[in-house]
């Protein structure tokens, strides 16, 4: 094979190696294998569009773990799949159809509309799978799943019926979070909250028979649905009113005044209106007090009462306040916490409707014990407190959605009769008088079954037996409640086992936003200008910036495919891996991608150098341990330590440390130090042929280990170099030689790096050896500092004097090649006496390092010293003149005279030193 090209081009290797791995079956897992199982189910991306940086991050982390465990000898299975994403997908398709046809969803028959959604799904899923492959994801594509495929559909119907039959699923009139744009109910987790400026209106409600009360409300339009006024039963101001009645303004309806402990006497006047159909607290009050419930809103968010019919809630508010006139006694500013749909961004309206719910109280104790008892480990552990707080405040889960796209609820009605059927199609024996519930299940219902439905449940499959429970779930912390908790719930309920042993919750990606504040408002900078600042160009004074959640509006979205095209997949993966700490936020700095592109080139060039200097190497013969030098023993000790650390980092999910340690070992320890140290031996300038052969073998061992250590993070470049190294070395065989050689030969006999064993620590770290090498490294550092102080050109060669006792410079003598290889030193002289002439020096412990001035610098140094002498002599004459002036000495303060005498002595000493140096020159 020809030598490696001078530059690494990711485009020439990525597609080639992905096809090789896929066609070679390297991603496929065998459920009949005797190896220990390791399984991850992918958080299925929504079939709504292309992948974003969040997907790139989570899928890179999963692939790192899968490749690592596969190389460690586990039967590693990574199950890919996509999510139907009910509301999100239906919204996207509706929007596209309206743009193309001018028709809305309800202008289509249900099945016709769904055919359009399925077509969208096929197109979108194809793009997503292609992007996952571009990322290098080593998923078992033979097990590709979709949350609405035949198997998942069966799992959903089976679980629904089981819960229905056991009374855990029920239907009733219930207040829900209603999205008036998508016209569907949302669970609590699908509602985002924003703080907005609003008002608190104080309104006079007349009491039947005379008098009035003042109520305070932030939503006066909902008074049209009031069915009571409430006070606290122990509030002495209003005890006499309990049992009396109110004539509700604008409606003429008579409603009671009741006592309920829910009322906060300190809020407003201590009297509150009760609107059960449009407020969650009021709903509970109504159920306790047997109050009627009046729904004043249509599904699309319009009022349907009296003269306000057809108005939006906001329009009705203005009209109601206008019609109340003098009954509005006060209006004051008030901060309001407003619920917003996570999909449509519409303001959520509490809405009374018939919905299906899961009784979450049944699962509460197991959800808590799963984490508290350590059956499921949350990483980082600080998320446990958040998890427990959420579980303690669980409400029943609204699982019905007023959509067409999704798992249709398997319930049929005929009058008051109800059938729940978990088979395909309609229940057997029913006629056309029966109708199926038109709603679909919340997307998270099917997602909650993902860890076992993807393994074949409800069938008893070999995959399920081998790989359930799965090993780890990797996901963003934002869906700890949406998804993680519900998978734990369903795993315990259906399988009587947790769904995974560990959950790694990574931080959310933030991008840097840049903007100018103009008279018209905030103006975000364009893409080209942003890129300049991202790569380090200082921002002008009028440009502000901060890290924010990625948003098209703010222009801080980063496209993973663009990153791959610019930097290569390996660089992107390494940069992402190095960014993942256990923090809640990941600030994605574009300069990091530049850095790891440079690192990929370093990996390539380091390997290229090694492979250009392996002529005649016979690896199978093994290392001659007697010929190992200090630097050899040092690098082997670091290899042991690095291998141990990276394995531990991946075990602990400290991805950033794993990436950093791999980077440091390859760039600093291997390339910058060890490769430089062996060059004199490789080039025949030092050592023997036997020493050269030994170092060649060690270079192969180190390169092969480094490639395998980095393969899970940067699979393409490592596979390319590994294959070329295998080919260059030719046939190998395992012999009774040292362990490092045996392990390396075993690895190189593997068909590919992806299938090679992951490095494990051999022997032990040699702290004494590392300390000795570090002492030599400190001497190298000080020699470089001396050269910098003398302003020597990098190519300028010099001598070096090492001054000290023989026992003190013995280490340097024995390892002189380290000095001469890493510094431009032509000759080292060891002496107990300082030389007469030198340029600069440094102390290292008991040794003094001295570099004489090279001939090329002597003239320059002489001119500098003469100029310095001339300057000092002028100052000396001035000082002498003052001190010899008796009048000056008699009048000047004594401390001034003393200071001048000190300066005189110091100048004379400096002139003496310069004269001595000039004499030496």
PDB file of N, CA and C in Angstrom, residues 52-55 57-58 192 383 476-478 506-515 524 530 534 545-552 554-559 563 575-576 579-581 583-593:
ATOM      1  N   UNK A  52     -31.110  17.949  14.215  1.00  0.00           N
ATOM      2  CA  UNK A  52     -30.448  19.172  14.667  1.00  0.00           C
ATOM      3  C   UNK A  52     -29.278  18.817  15.585  1.00  0.00           C
ATOM      4  N   UNK A  53     -28.627  19.835  16.173  1.00  0.00           N
ATOM      5  CA  UNK A  53     -27.439  19.580  16.978  1.00  0.00           C
ATOM      6  C   UNK A  53     -27.725  18.722  18.198  1.00  0.00           C
ATOM      7  N   UNK A  54     -28.935  18.829  18.739  1.00  0.00           N
ATOM      8  CA  UNK A  54     -29.292  17.980  19.879  1.00  0.00           C
ATOM      9  C   UNK A  54     -29.235  16.510  19.513  1.00  0.00           C
ATOM     10  N   UNK A  55     -29.747  16.174  18.305  1.00  0.00           N
ATOM     11  CA  UNK A  55     -29.659  14.787  17.832  1.00  0.00           C
ATOM     12  C   UNK A  55     -28.203  14.392  17.610  1.00  0.00           C
ATOM     13  N   UNK A  57     -25.614  15.417  19.065  1.00  0.00           N
ATOM     14  CA  UNK A  57     -24.966  15.204  20.361  1.00  0.00           C
ATOM     15  C   UNK A  57     -25.370  13.870  20.969  1.00  0.00           C
ATOM     16  N   UNK A  58     -26.674  13.649  21.130  1.00  0.00           N
ATOM     17  CA  UNK A  58     -27.124  12.444  21.832  1.00  0.00           C
ATOM     18  C   UNK A  58     -26.759  11.181  21.064  1.00  0.00           C
ATOM     19  N   UNK A 192     -45.277  24.883  28.524  1.00  0.00           N
ATOM     20  CA  UNK A 192     -44.170  25.721  28.989  1.00  0.00           C
ATOM     21  C   UNK A 192     -44.758  26.944  29.676  1.00  0.00           C
ATOM     22  N   UNK A 383     -29.986  15.228  39.504  1.00  0.00           N
ATOM     23  CA  UNK A 383     -31.320  15.217  38.913  1.00  0.00           C
ATOM     24  C   UNK A 383     -32.323  14.432  39.770  1.00  0.00           C
ATOM     25  N   UNK A 476     -31.526  14.034  26.750  1.00  0.00           N
ATOM     26  CA  UNK A 476     -31.429  15.360  27.349  1.00  0.00           C
ATOM     27  C   UNK A 476     -32.239  15.432  28.631  1.00  0.00           C
ATOM     28  N   UNK A 477     -31.788  16.269  29.577  1.00  0.00           N
ATOM     29  CA  UNK A 477     -32.480  16.339  30.864  1.00  0.00           C
ATOM     30  C   UNK A 477     -33.877  16.932  30.737  1.00  0.00           C
ATOM     31  N   UNK A 478     -34.185  17.574  29.595  1.00  0.00           N
ATOM     32  CA  UNK A 478     -35.492  18.209  29.450  1.00  0.00           C
ATOM     33  C   UNK A 478     -36.632  17.209  29.322  1.00  0.00           C
ATOM     34  N   UNK A 506     -27.812  14.422  29.605  1.00  0.00           N
ATOM     35  CA  UNK A 506     -26.841  15.425  29.186  1.00  0.00           C
ATOM     36  C   UNK A 506     -27.445  16.827  29.186  1.00  0.00           C
ATOM     37  N   UNK A 507     -26.590  17.830  29.173  1.00  0.00           N
ATOM     38  CA  UNK A 507     -27.042  19.215  29.134  1.00  0.00           C
ATOM     39  C   UNK A 507     -27.637  19.570  27.783  1.00  0.00           C
ATOM     40  N   UNK A 508     -28.333  20.686  27.746  1.00  0.00           N
ATOM     41  CA  UNK A 508     -28.943  21.163  26.501  1.00  0.00           C
ATOM     42  C   UNK A 508     -27.981  22.113  25.795  1.00  0.00           C
ATOM     43  N   UNK A 509     -27.964  22.026  24.465  1.00  0.00           N
ATOM     44  CA  UNK A 509     -27.017  22.821  23.677  1.00  0.00           C
ATOM     45  C   UNK A 509     -27.496  24.263  23.532  1.00  0.00           C
ATOM     46  N   UNK A 510     -26.578  25.175  23.810  1.00  0.00           N
ATOM     47  CA  UNK A 510     -26.836  26.604  23.624  1.00  0.00           C
ATOM     48  C   UNK A 510     -25.883  27.138  22.552  1.00  0.00           C
ATOM     49  N   UNK A 511     -26.376  28.096  21.780  1.00  0.00           N
ATOM     50  CA  UNK A 511     -25.548  28.746  20.766  1.00  0.00           C
ATOM     51  C   UNK A 511     -25.338  30.207  21.138  1.00  0.00           C
ATOM     52  N   UNK A 512     -24.303  30.799  20.576  1.00  0.00           N
ATOM     53  CA  UNK A 512     -23.995  32.207  20.879  1.00  0.00           C
ATOM     54  C   UNK A 512     -24.825  33.110  19.954  1.00  0.00           C
ATOM     55  N   UNK A 513     -25.545  34.039  20.562  1.00  0.00           N
ATOM     56  CA  UNK A 513     -26.337  35.014  19.804  1.00  0.00           C
ATOM     57  C   UNK A 513     -25.623  36.364  19.835  1.00  0.00           C
ATOM     58  N   UNK A 514     -25.668  37.074  18.721  1.00  0.00           N
ATOM     59  CA  UNK A 514     -25.081  38.417  18.633  1.00  0.00           C
ATOM     60  C   UNK A 514     -26.147  39.370  18.090  1.00  0.00           C
ATOM     61  N   UNK A 515     -26.249  40.565  18.675  1.00  0.00           N
ATOM     62  CA  UNK A 515     -27.267  41.496  18.190  1.00  0.00           C
ATOM     63  C   UNK A 515     -26.843  42.951  18.449  1.00  0.00           C
ATOM     64  N   UNK A 524     -30.601  40.958  15.183  1.00  0.00           N
ATOM     65  CA  UNK A 524     -29.564  39.929  15.251  1.00  0.00           C
ATOM     66  C   UNK A 524     -28.679  40.002  14.012  1.00  0.00           C
ATOM     67  N   UNK A 530     -21.752  36.648  12.129  1.00  0.00           N
ATOM     68  CA  UNK A 530     -21.758  35.791  13.322  1.00  0.00           C
ATOM     69  C   UNK A 530     -20.581  34.818  13.312  1.00  0.00           C
ATOM     70  N   UNK A 534     -17.788  34.034  16.095  1.00  0.00           N
ATOM     71  CA  UNK A 534     -17.698  32.680  16.646  1.00  0.00           C
ATOM     72  C   UNK A 534     -16.275  32.142  16.600  1.00  0.00           C
ATOM     73  N   UNK A 545     -23.753  40.120  23.067  1.00  0.00           N
ATOM     74  CA  UNK A 545     -23.844  38.672  22.829  1.00  0.00           C
ATOM     75  C   UNK A 545     -24.132  37.929  24.122  1.00  0.00           C
ATOM     76  N   UNK A 546     -24.702  36.744  23.980  1.00  0.00           N
ATOM     77  CA  UNK A 546     -24.851  35.830  25.116  1.00  0.00           C
ATOM     78  C   UNK A 546     -25.216  34.441  24.591  1.00  0.00           C
ATOM     79  N   UNK A 547     -25.018  33.431  25.464  1.00  0.00           N
ATOM     80  CA  UNK A 547     -25.378  32.057  25.122  1.00  0.00           C
ATOM     81  C   UNK A 547     -26.869  31.872  25.355  1.00  0.00           C
ATOM     82  N   UNK A 548     -27.570  31.332  24.335  1.00  0.00           N
ATOM     83  CA  UNK A 548     -29.014  31.145  24.441  1.00  0.00           C
ATOM     84  C   UNK A 548     -29.410  29.826  23.785  1.00  0.00           C
ATOM     85  N   UNK A 549     -30.612  29.364  24.104  1.00  0.00           N
ATOM     86  CA  UNK A 549     -31.149  28.193  23.405  1.00  0.00           C
ATOM     87  C   UNK A 549     -31.186  28.486  21.910  1.00  0.00           C
ATOM     88  N   UNK A 550     -30.904  27.455  21.115  1.00  0.00           N
ATOM     89  CA  UNK A 550     -30.830  27.666  19.676  1.00  0.00           C
ATOM     90  C   UNK A 550     -32.201  28.035  19.106  1.00  0.00           C
ATOM     91  N   UNK A 551     -32.191  29.039  18.234  1.00  0.00           N
ATOM     92  CA  UNK A 551     -33.441  29.553  17.677  1.00  0.00           C
ATOM     93  C   UNK A 551     -33.161  30.156  16.308  1.00  0.00           C
ATOM     94  N   UNK A 552     -34.047  29.892  15.348  1.00  0.00           N
ATOM     95  CA  UNK A 552     -33.905  30.485  14.007  1.00  0.00           C
ATOM     96  C   UNK A 552     -33.936  32.010  14.093  1.00  0.00           C
ATOM     97  N   UNK A 554     -32.979  33.977  16.439  1.00  0.00           N
ATOM     98  CA  UNK A 554     -31.745  34.549  16.994  1.00  0.00           C
ATOM     99  C   UNK A 554     -30.531  34.238  16.133  1.00  0.00           C
ATOM    100  N   UNK A 555     -30.715  33.405  15.127  1.00  0.00           N
ATOM    101  CA  UNK A 555     -29.627  33.106  14.203  1.00  0.00           C
ATOM    102  C   UNK A 555     -28.493  32.310  14.815  1.00  0.00           C
ATOM    103  N   UNK A 556     -28.758  31.587  15.926  1.00  0.00           N
ATOM    104  CA  UNK A 556     -27.668  30.858  16.582  1.00  0.00           C
ATOM    105  C   UNK A 556     -27.774  29.340  16.426  1.00  0.00           C
ATOM    106  N   UNK A 557     -28.542  28.908  15.411  1.00  0.00           N
ATOM    107  CA  UNK A 557     -28.643  27.473  15.131  1.00  0.00           C
ATOM    108  C   UNK A 557     -27.398  27.016  14.368  1.00  0.00           C
ATOM    109  N   UNK A 558     -26.877  25.865  14.757  1.00  0.00           N
ATOM    110  CA  UNK A 558     -25.745  25.261  14.050  1.00  0.00           C
ATOM    111  C   UNK A 558     -26.238  23.977  13.404  1.00  0.00           C
ATOM    112  N   UNK A 559     -26.023  23.821  12.114  1.00  0.00           N
ATOM    113  CA  UNK A 559     -26.468  22.646  11.370  1.00  0.00           C
ATOM    114  C   UNK A 559     -25.371  21.581  11.421  1.00  0.00           C
ATOM    115  N   UNK A 563     -21.461  21.305   9.682  1.00  0.00           N
ATOM    116  CA  UNK A 563     -20.234  21.064  10.449  1.00  0.00           C
ATOM    117  C   UNK A 563     -19.461  19.888   9.876  1.00  0.00           C
ATOM    118  N   UNK A 575     -15.352  17.092  19.041  1.00  0.00           N
ATOM    119  CA  UNK A 575     -15.712  18.389  19.619  1.00  0.00           C
ATOM    120  C   UNK A 575     -16.952  18.262  20.504  1.00  0.00           C
ATOM    121  N   UNK A 576     -17.953  17.518  20.038  1.00  0.00           N
ATOM    122  CA  UNK A 576     -19.166  17.318  20.839  1.00  0.00           C
ATOM    123  C   UNK A 576     -18.846  16.556  22.117  1.00  0.00           C
ATOM    124  N   UNK A 579     -17.307  18.531  24.790  1.00  0.00           N
ATOM    125  CA  UNK A 579     -18.170  19.590  25.325  1.00  0.00           C
ATOM    126  C   UNK A 579     -19.105  19.095  26.411  1.00  0.00           C
ATOM    127  N   UNK A 580     -19.227  17.768  26.552  1.00  0.00           N
ATOM    128  CA  UNK A 580     -20.257  17.208  27.435  1.00  0.00           C
ATOM    129  C   UNK A 580     -19.722  17.022  28.851  1.00  0.00           C
ATOM    130  N   UNK A 581     -20.068  17.964  29.716  1.00  0.00           N
ATOM    131  CA  UNK A 581     -19.789  17.818  31.143  1.00  0.00           C
ATOM    132  C   UNK A 581     -21.089  17.350  31.810  1.00  0.00           C
ATOM    133  N   UNK A 583     -22.910  19.362  33.433  1.00  0.00           N
ATOM    134  CA  UNK A 583     -23.663  20.611  33.636  1.00  0.00           C
ATOM    135  C   UNK A 583     -24.978  20.566  32.866  1.00  0.00           C
ATOM    136  N   UNK A 584     -25.871  21.478  33.194  1.00  0.00           N
ATOM    137  CA  UNK A 584     -27.198  21.520  32.570  1.00  0.00           C
ATOM    138  C   UNK A 584     -27.166  22.173  31.194  1.00  0.00           C
ATOM    139  N   UNK A 585     -26.102  22.912  30.912  1.00  0.00           N
ATOM    140  CA  UNK A 585     -26.035  23.684  29.675  1.00  0.00           C
ATOM    141  C   UNK A 585     -24.709  23.427  28.976  1.00  0.00           C
ATOM    142  N   UNK A 586     -24.757  23.269  27.654  1.00  0.00           N
ATOM    143  CA  UNK A 586     -23.550  23.078  26.854  1.00  0.00           C
ATOM    144  C   UNK A 586     -23.430  24.270  25.913  1.00  0.00           C
ATOM    145  N   UNK A 587     -22.430  25.119  26.155  1.00  0.00           N
ATOM    146  CA  UNK A 587     -22.184  26.263  25.280  1.00  0.00           C
ATOM    147  C   UNK A 587     -21.309  25.785  24.118  1.00  0.00           C
ATOM    148  N   UNK A 588     -21.918  25.694  22.948  1.00  0.00           N
ATOM    149  CA  UNK A 588     -21.246  25.074  21.799  1.00  0.00           C
ATOM    150  C   UNK A 588     -20.412  26.111  21.048  1.00  0.00           C
ATOM    151  N   UNK A 589     -19.118  26.111  21.341  1.00  0.00           N
ATOM    152  CA  UNK A 589     -18.186  27.076  20.774  1.00  0.00           C
ATOM    153  C   UNK A 589     -17.646  26.550  19.450  1.00  0.00           C
ATOM    154  N   UNK A 590     -17.839  27.339  18.384  1.00  0.00           N
ATOM    155  CA  UNK A 590     -17.412  26.906  17.054  1.00  0.00           C
ATOM    156  C   UNK A 590     -15.907  26.694  16.975  1.00  0.00           C
ATOM    157  N   UNK A 591     -15.146  27.403  17.809  1.00  0.00           N
ATOM    158  CA  UNK A 591     -13.689  27.248  17.797  1.00  0.00           C
ATOM    159  C   UNK A 591     -13.262  25.847  18.195  1.00  0.00           C
ATOM    160  N   UNK A 592     -14.108  25.173  18.943  1.00  0.00           N
ATOM    161  CA  UNK A 592     -13.789  23.800  19.348  1.00  0.00           C
ATOM    162  C   UNK A 592     -13.740  22.865  18.136  1.00  0.00           C
ATOM    163  N   UNK A 593     -14.592  23.121  17.156  1.00  0.00           N
ATOM    164  CA  UNK A 593     -14.590  22.293  15.949  1.00  0.00           C
ATOM    165  C   UNK A 593     -13.319  22.524  15.138  1.00  0.00           C
TER     166      UNK A 593
END
